[in-house]
Coordinates of C-alpha atoms in Angstrom, one line a residue:
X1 CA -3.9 -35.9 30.4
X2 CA -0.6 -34.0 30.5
X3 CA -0.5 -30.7 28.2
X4 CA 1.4 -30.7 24.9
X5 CA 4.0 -27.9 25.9
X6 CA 4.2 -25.3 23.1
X7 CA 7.6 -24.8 20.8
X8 CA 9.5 -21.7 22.0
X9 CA 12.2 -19.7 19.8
X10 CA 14.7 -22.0 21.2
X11 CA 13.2 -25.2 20.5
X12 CA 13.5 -23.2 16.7
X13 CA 17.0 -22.7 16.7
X14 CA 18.2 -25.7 18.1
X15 CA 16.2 -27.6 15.2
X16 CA 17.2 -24.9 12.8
X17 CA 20.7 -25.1 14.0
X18 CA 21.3 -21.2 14.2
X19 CA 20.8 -18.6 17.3
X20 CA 18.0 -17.2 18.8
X21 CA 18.9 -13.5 17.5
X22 CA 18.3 -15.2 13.9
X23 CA 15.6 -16.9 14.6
X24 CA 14.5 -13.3 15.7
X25 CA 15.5 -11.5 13.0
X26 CA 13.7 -13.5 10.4
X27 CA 10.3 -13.6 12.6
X28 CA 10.6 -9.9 12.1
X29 CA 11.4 -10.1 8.6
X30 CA 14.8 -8.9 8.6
X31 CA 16.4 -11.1 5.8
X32 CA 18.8 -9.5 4.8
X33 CA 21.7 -11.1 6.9
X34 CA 21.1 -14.4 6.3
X35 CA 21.3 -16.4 3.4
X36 CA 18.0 -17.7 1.7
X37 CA 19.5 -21.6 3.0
X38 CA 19.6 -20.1 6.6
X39 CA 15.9 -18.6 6.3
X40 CA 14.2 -21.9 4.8
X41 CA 15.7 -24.1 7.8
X42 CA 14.1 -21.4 10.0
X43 CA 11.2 -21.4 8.1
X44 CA 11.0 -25.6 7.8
X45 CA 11.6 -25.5 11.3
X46 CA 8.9 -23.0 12.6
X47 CA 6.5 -25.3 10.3
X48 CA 7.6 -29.0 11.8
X49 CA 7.4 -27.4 15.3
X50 CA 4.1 -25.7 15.1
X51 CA 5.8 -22.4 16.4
X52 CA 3.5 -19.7 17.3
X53 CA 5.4 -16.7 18.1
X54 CA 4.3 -14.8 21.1
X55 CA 3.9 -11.3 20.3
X56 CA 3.5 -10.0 23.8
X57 CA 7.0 -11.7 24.6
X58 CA 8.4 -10.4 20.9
X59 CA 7.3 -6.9 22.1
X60 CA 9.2 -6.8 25.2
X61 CA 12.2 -7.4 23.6
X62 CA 11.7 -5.3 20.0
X63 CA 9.9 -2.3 21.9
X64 CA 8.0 -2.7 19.2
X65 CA 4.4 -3.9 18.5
X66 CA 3.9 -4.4 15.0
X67 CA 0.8 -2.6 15.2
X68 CA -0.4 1.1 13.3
X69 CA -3.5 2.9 14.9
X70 CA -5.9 3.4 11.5
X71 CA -8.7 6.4 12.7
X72 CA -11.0 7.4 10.4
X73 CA -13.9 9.1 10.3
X74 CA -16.6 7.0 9.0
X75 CA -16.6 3.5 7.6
X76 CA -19.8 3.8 6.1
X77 CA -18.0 6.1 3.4
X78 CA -16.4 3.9 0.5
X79 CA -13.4 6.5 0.8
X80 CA -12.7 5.3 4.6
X81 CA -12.8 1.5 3.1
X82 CA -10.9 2.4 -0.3
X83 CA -8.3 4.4 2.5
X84 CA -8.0 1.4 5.2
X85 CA -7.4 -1.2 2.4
X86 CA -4.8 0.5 0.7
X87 CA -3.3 1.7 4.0
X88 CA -3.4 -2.4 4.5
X89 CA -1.6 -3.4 1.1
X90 CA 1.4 -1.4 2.6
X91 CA 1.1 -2.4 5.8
X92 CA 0.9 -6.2 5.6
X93 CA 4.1 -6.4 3.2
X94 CA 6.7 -5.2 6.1
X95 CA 5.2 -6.6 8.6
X96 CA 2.8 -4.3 10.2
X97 CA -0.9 -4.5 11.1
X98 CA -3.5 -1.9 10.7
X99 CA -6.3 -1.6 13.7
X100 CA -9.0 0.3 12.6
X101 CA -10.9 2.3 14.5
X102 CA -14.1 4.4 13.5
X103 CA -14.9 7.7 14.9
X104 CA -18.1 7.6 13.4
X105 CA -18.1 11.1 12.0
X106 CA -18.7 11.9 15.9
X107 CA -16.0 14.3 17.9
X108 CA -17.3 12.9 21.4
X109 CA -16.3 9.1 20.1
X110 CA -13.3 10.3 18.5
X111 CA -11.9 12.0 21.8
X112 CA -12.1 8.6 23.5
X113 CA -10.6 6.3 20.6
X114 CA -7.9 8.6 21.0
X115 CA -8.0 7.4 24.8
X116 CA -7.5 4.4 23.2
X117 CA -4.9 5.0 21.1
X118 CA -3.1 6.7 23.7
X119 CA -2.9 4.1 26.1
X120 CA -2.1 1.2 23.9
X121 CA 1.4 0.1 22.3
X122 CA 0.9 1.2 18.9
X123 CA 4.0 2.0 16.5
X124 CA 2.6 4.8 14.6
X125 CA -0.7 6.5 13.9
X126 CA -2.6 7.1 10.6
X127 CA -5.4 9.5 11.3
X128 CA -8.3 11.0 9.2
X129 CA -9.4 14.0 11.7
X130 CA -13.1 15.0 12.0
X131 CA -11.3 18.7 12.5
X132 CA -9.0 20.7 10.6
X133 CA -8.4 22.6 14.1
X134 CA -4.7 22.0 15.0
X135 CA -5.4 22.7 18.9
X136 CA -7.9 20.2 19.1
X137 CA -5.7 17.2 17.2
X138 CA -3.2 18.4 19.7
X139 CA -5.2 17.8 22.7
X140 CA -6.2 14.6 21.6
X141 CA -2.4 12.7 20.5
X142 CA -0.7 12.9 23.9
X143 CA 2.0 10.2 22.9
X144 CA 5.3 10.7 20.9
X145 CA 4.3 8.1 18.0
X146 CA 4.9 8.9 14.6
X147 CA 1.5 10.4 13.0
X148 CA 0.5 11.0 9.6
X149 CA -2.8 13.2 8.6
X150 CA -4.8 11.5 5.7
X151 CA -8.0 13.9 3.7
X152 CA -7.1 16.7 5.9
X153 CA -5.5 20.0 5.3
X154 CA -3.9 21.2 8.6
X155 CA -2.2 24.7 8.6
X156 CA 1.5 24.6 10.7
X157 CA 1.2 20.5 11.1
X158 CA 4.2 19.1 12.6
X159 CA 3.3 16.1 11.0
X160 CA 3.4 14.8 7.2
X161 CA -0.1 15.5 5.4
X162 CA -1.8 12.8 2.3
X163 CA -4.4 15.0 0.9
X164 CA -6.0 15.6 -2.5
X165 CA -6.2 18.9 -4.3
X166 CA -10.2 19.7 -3.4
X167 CA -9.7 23.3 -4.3
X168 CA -8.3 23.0 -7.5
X169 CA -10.1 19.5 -8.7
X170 CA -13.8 21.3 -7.4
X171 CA -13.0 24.4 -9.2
X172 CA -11.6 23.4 -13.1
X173 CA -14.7 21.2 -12.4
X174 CA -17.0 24.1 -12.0
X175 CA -15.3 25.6 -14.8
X176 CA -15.8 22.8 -17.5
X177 CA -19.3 22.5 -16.5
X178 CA -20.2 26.1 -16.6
X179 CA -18.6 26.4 -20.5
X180 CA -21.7 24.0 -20.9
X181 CA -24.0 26.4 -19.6
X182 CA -24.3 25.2 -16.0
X183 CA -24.9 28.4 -14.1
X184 CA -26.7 27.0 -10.9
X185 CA -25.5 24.7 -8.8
X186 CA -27.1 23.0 -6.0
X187 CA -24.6 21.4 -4.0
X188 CA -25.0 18.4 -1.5
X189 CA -22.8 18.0 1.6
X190 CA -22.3 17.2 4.8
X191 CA -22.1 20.2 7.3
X192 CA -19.1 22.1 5.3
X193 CA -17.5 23.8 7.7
X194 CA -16.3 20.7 10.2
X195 CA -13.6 19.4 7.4
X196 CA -11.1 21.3 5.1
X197 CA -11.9 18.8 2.4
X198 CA -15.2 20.5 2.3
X199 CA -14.3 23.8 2.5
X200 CA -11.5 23.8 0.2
X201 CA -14.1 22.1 -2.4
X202 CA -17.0 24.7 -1.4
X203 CA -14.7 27.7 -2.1
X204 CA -13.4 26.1 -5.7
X205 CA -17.0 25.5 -6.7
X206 CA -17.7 29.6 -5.2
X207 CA -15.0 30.6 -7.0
X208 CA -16.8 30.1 -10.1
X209 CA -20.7 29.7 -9.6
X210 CA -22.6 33.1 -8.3
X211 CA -26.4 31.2 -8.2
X212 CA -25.3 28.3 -5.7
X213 CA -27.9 26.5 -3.1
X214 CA -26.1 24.4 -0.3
X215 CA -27.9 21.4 1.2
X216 CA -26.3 20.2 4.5
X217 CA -27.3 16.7 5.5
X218 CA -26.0 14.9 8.4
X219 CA -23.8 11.8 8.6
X220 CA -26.9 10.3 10.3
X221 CA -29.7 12.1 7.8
X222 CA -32.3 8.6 6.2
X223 CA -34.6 11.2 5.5
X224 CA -34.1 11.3 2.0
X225 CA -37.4 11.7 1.1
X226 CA -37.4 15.7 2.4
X227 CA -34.3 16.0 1.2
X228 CA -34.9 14.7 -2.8
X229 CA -38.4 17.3 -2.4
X230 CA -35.8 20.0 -1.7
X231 CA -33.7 19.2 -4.4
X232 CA -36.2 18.9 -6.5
X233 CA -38.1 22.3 -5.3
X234 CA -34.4 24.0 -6.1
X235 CA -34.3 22.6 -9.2
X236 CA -38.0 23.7 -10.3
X237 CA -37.6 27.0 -9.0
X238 CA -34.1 27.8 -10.9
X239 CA -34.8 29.0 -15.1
X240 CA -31.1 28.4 -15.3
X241 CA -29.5 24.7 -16.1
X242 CA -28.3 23.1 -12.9
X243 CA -25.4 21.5 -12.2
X244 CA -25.8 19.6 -8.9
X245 CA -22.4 18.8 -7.2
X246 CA -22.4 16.3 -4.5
X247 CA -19.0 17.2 -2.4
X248 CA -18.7 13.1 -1.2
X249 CA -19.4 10.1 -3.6
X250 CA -22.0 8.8 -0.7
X251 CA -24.4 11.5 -1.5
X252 CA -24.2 10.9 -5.2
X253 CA -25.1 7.1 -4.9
X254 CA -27.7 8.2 -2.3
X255 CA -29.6 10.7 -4.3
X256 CA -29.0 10.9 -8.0
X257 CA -30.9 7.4 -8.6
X258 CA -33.8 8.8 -7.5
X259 CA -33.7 12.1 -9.5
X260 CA -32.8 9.9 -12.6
X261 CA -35.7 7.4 -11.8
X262 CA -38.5 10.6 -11.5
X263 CA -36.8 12.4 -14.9
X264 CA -35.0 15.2 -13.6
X265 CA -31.9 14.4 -14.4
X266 CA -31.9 14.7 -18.4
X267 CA -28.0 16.2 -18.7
X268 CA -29.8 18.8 -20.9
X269 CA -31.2 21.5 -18.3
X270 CA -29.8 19.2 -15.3
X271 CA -26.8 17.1 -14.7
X272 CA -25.4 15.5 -12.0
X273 CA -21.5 15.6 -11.0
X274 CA -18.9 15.3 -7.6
X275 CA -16.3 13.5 -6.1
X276 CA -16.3 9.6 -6.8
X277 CA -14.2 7.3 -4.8
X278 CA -15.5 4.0 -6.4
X279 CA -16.8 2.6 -9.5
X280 CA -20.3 2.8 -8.2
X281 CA -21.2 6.1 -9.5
X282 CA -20.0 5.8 -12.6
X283 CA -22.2 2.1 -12.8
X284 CA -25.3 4.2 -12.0
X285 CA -24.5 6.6 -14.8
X286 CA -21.4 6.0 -17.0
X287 CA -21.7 8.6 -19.2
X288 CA -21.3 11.1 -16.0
X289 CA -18.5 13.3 -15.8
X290 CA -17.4 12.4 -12.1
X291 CA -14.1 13.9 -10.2
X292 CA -12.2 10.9 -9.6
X293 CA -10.4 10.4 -6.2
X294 CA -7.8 7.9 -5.3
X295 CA -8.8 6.9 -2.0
X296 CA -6.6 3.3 -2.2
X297 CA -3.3 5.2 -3.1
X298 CA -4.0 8.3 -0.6
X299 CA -3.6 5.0 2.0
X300 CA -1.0 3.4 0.4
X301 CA 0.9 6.7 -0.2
X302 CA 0.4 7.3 4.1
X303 CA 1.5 4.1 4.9
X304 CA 4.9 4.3 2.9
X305 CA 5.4 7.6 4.6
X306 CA 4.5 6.5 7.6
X307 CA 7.4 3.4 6.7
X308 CA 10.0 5.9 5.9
X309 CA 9.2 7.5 9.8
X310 CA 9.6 4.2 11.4
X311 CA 12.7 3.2 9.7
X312 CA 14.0 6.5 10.8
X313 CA 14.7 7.8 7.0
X314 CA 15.9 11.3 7.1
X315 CA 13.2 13.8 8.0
X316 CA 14.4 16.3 5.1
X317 CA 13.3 13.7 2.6
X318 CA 9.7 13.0 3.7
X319 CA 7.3 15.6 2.4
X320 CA 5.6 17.5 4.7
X321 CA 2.6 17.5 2.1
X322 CA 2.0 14.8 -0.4
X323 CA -0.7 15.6 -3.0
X324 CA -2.9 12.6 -4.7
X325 CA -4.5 14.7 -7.7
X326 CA -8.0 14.2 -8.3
X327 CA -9.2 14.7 -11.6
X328 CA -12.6 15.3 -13.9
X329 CA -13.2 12.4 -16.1

């Protein structure tokens, strides 16, 4: 039985009854010279013919893939999901896709996805560091892409920065809570000093609190039973009302159920706060007072800017830092 040869671009045109540059053009969503007559035969044609367009071929001719690099450092974390999708709203309306690749929270992993991204034909990058160490990011983007640093602070980037205001959202925090009488405060976290959005939120909560106990858990920790003792040890041990501050939504949806469930949570002598990225805290307790993040529209707001690098906008005009507040609500 003989194959069904497949429609190429000139099979479109000839049916379309315009040239293969606009047959082009409108596969790459440039519409804006030719009329919307011109772009429906294109469009009726592509559909009658069953046309397929070959990116591979489409990229040897555009030098350009269509495709962003998406790292980030764990997908586990709602705010890695909440970051991709909105990244992903942006992306999908000009034409783009977004790969996503998952470091894992793990430096060794994110070395070689960087390998990865290196050696592949991607556009641009969006990247979500595990480090705020400018000499290692350096070592690890060897190609002359344009980049754009989500949820990290990096002192002298050459590249734009989407980040949230830890510092000063963790510290008015602090301050509201301590009016209340909140004067120890057990915070949860994962190791602080690996990522500037921890730090910069440690040092806002410091900046207020003397009586503060850290608890450190790892990325990989499902030993929560140790952990909840130690909470709960800290919290017995303490004759002052305790505030404790989870510095990622994961740990508040991981441990305040519990504390709730055995009575220790009674927003009297102990309440519970930190930074939420979904509605999922605030559906486990909604009369919490929970720092509200904006994980979608950091990735949306990294995605236009990462637009306005492709399209060659002038440099002058694209921040070099773009700020999504978080807030206490």
């Amino acid at each position: 039985m003989k194959k069904k040869q497949s429609a190429n671009m000139k099979d479109v045109a000839a049916l379309s009854q315009v040239s293969i540059a606009t047959v082009s053009r409108f596969l790459n969503n440039d519409l804006s010279r030719m009329s919307e007559e011109t772009a429906k035969r294109v469009k009726d044609a592509i559909d009658k013919l069953n046309y397929v367009p070959n990116s591979a071929a489409r990229q040897m001719v555009t030098k350009s893939s269509k495709m962003i690099a998406v790292v980030v450092a764990n997908i586990d974390d709602y705010f890695s999901t909440e970051l991709f999708k909105g990244i992903s709203s942006i992306l999908e309306s000009t034409g783009y896709i977004g790969v996503l690749f998952d470091t894992d929270t793990n430096q060794k992993r994110e070395i070689q996805l960087m390998d990865s991204v290196n050696s592949q034909s991607f556009d641009g990058l969006i990247f979500q560091p595990l480090t705020s160490d400018m000499s290692l990011i350096e070592n690890e983007i060897r190609r002359e892409i344009p980049i754009v640093i989500v949820d990290r602070e990096i002192e002298l980037s050459p590249w734009p920065q989407v980040i949230t205001n830890n510092y000063e959202a963790a510290r008015n925090a602090m301050l509201k809570f301590q009016t209340k009488g909140y004067k120890h405060v057990i915070i949860l976290s994962s190791e602080i000093n690996i990522a500037s959005t921890r730090r910069e939120r440690y040092q806002g909560i410091k900046s207020v609190a003397n009586n503060v106990d850290v608890i450190e858990i790892s990325e990989k920790s499902h030993n929560h039973k140790d952990i909840h003792k130690e909470i709960v040890s800290l919290i017995k041990k303490s004759d002052e009302k305790t505030l404790i501050f989870a510095i990622k939504e994961r740990w508040l949806l991981e441990f305040i159920p519990g504390l709730m469930t055995d009575g220790y949570i009674d927003d009297m002598n102990v309440t519970a706060t930190g930074f939420s990225d979904t509605d999922l805290a605030r559906a486990i307790e909604p009369k919490a007072e929970l720092i509200e993040q904006n994980p979608f529209l950091m990735g949306a707001s990294s995605a236009e800017v990462m637009m306005d690098l492709l399209n060659d906008d002038d440099a002058k005009k694209i921040p070099s830092k773009l700020i999504i507040p978080a807030k206490l609500k």
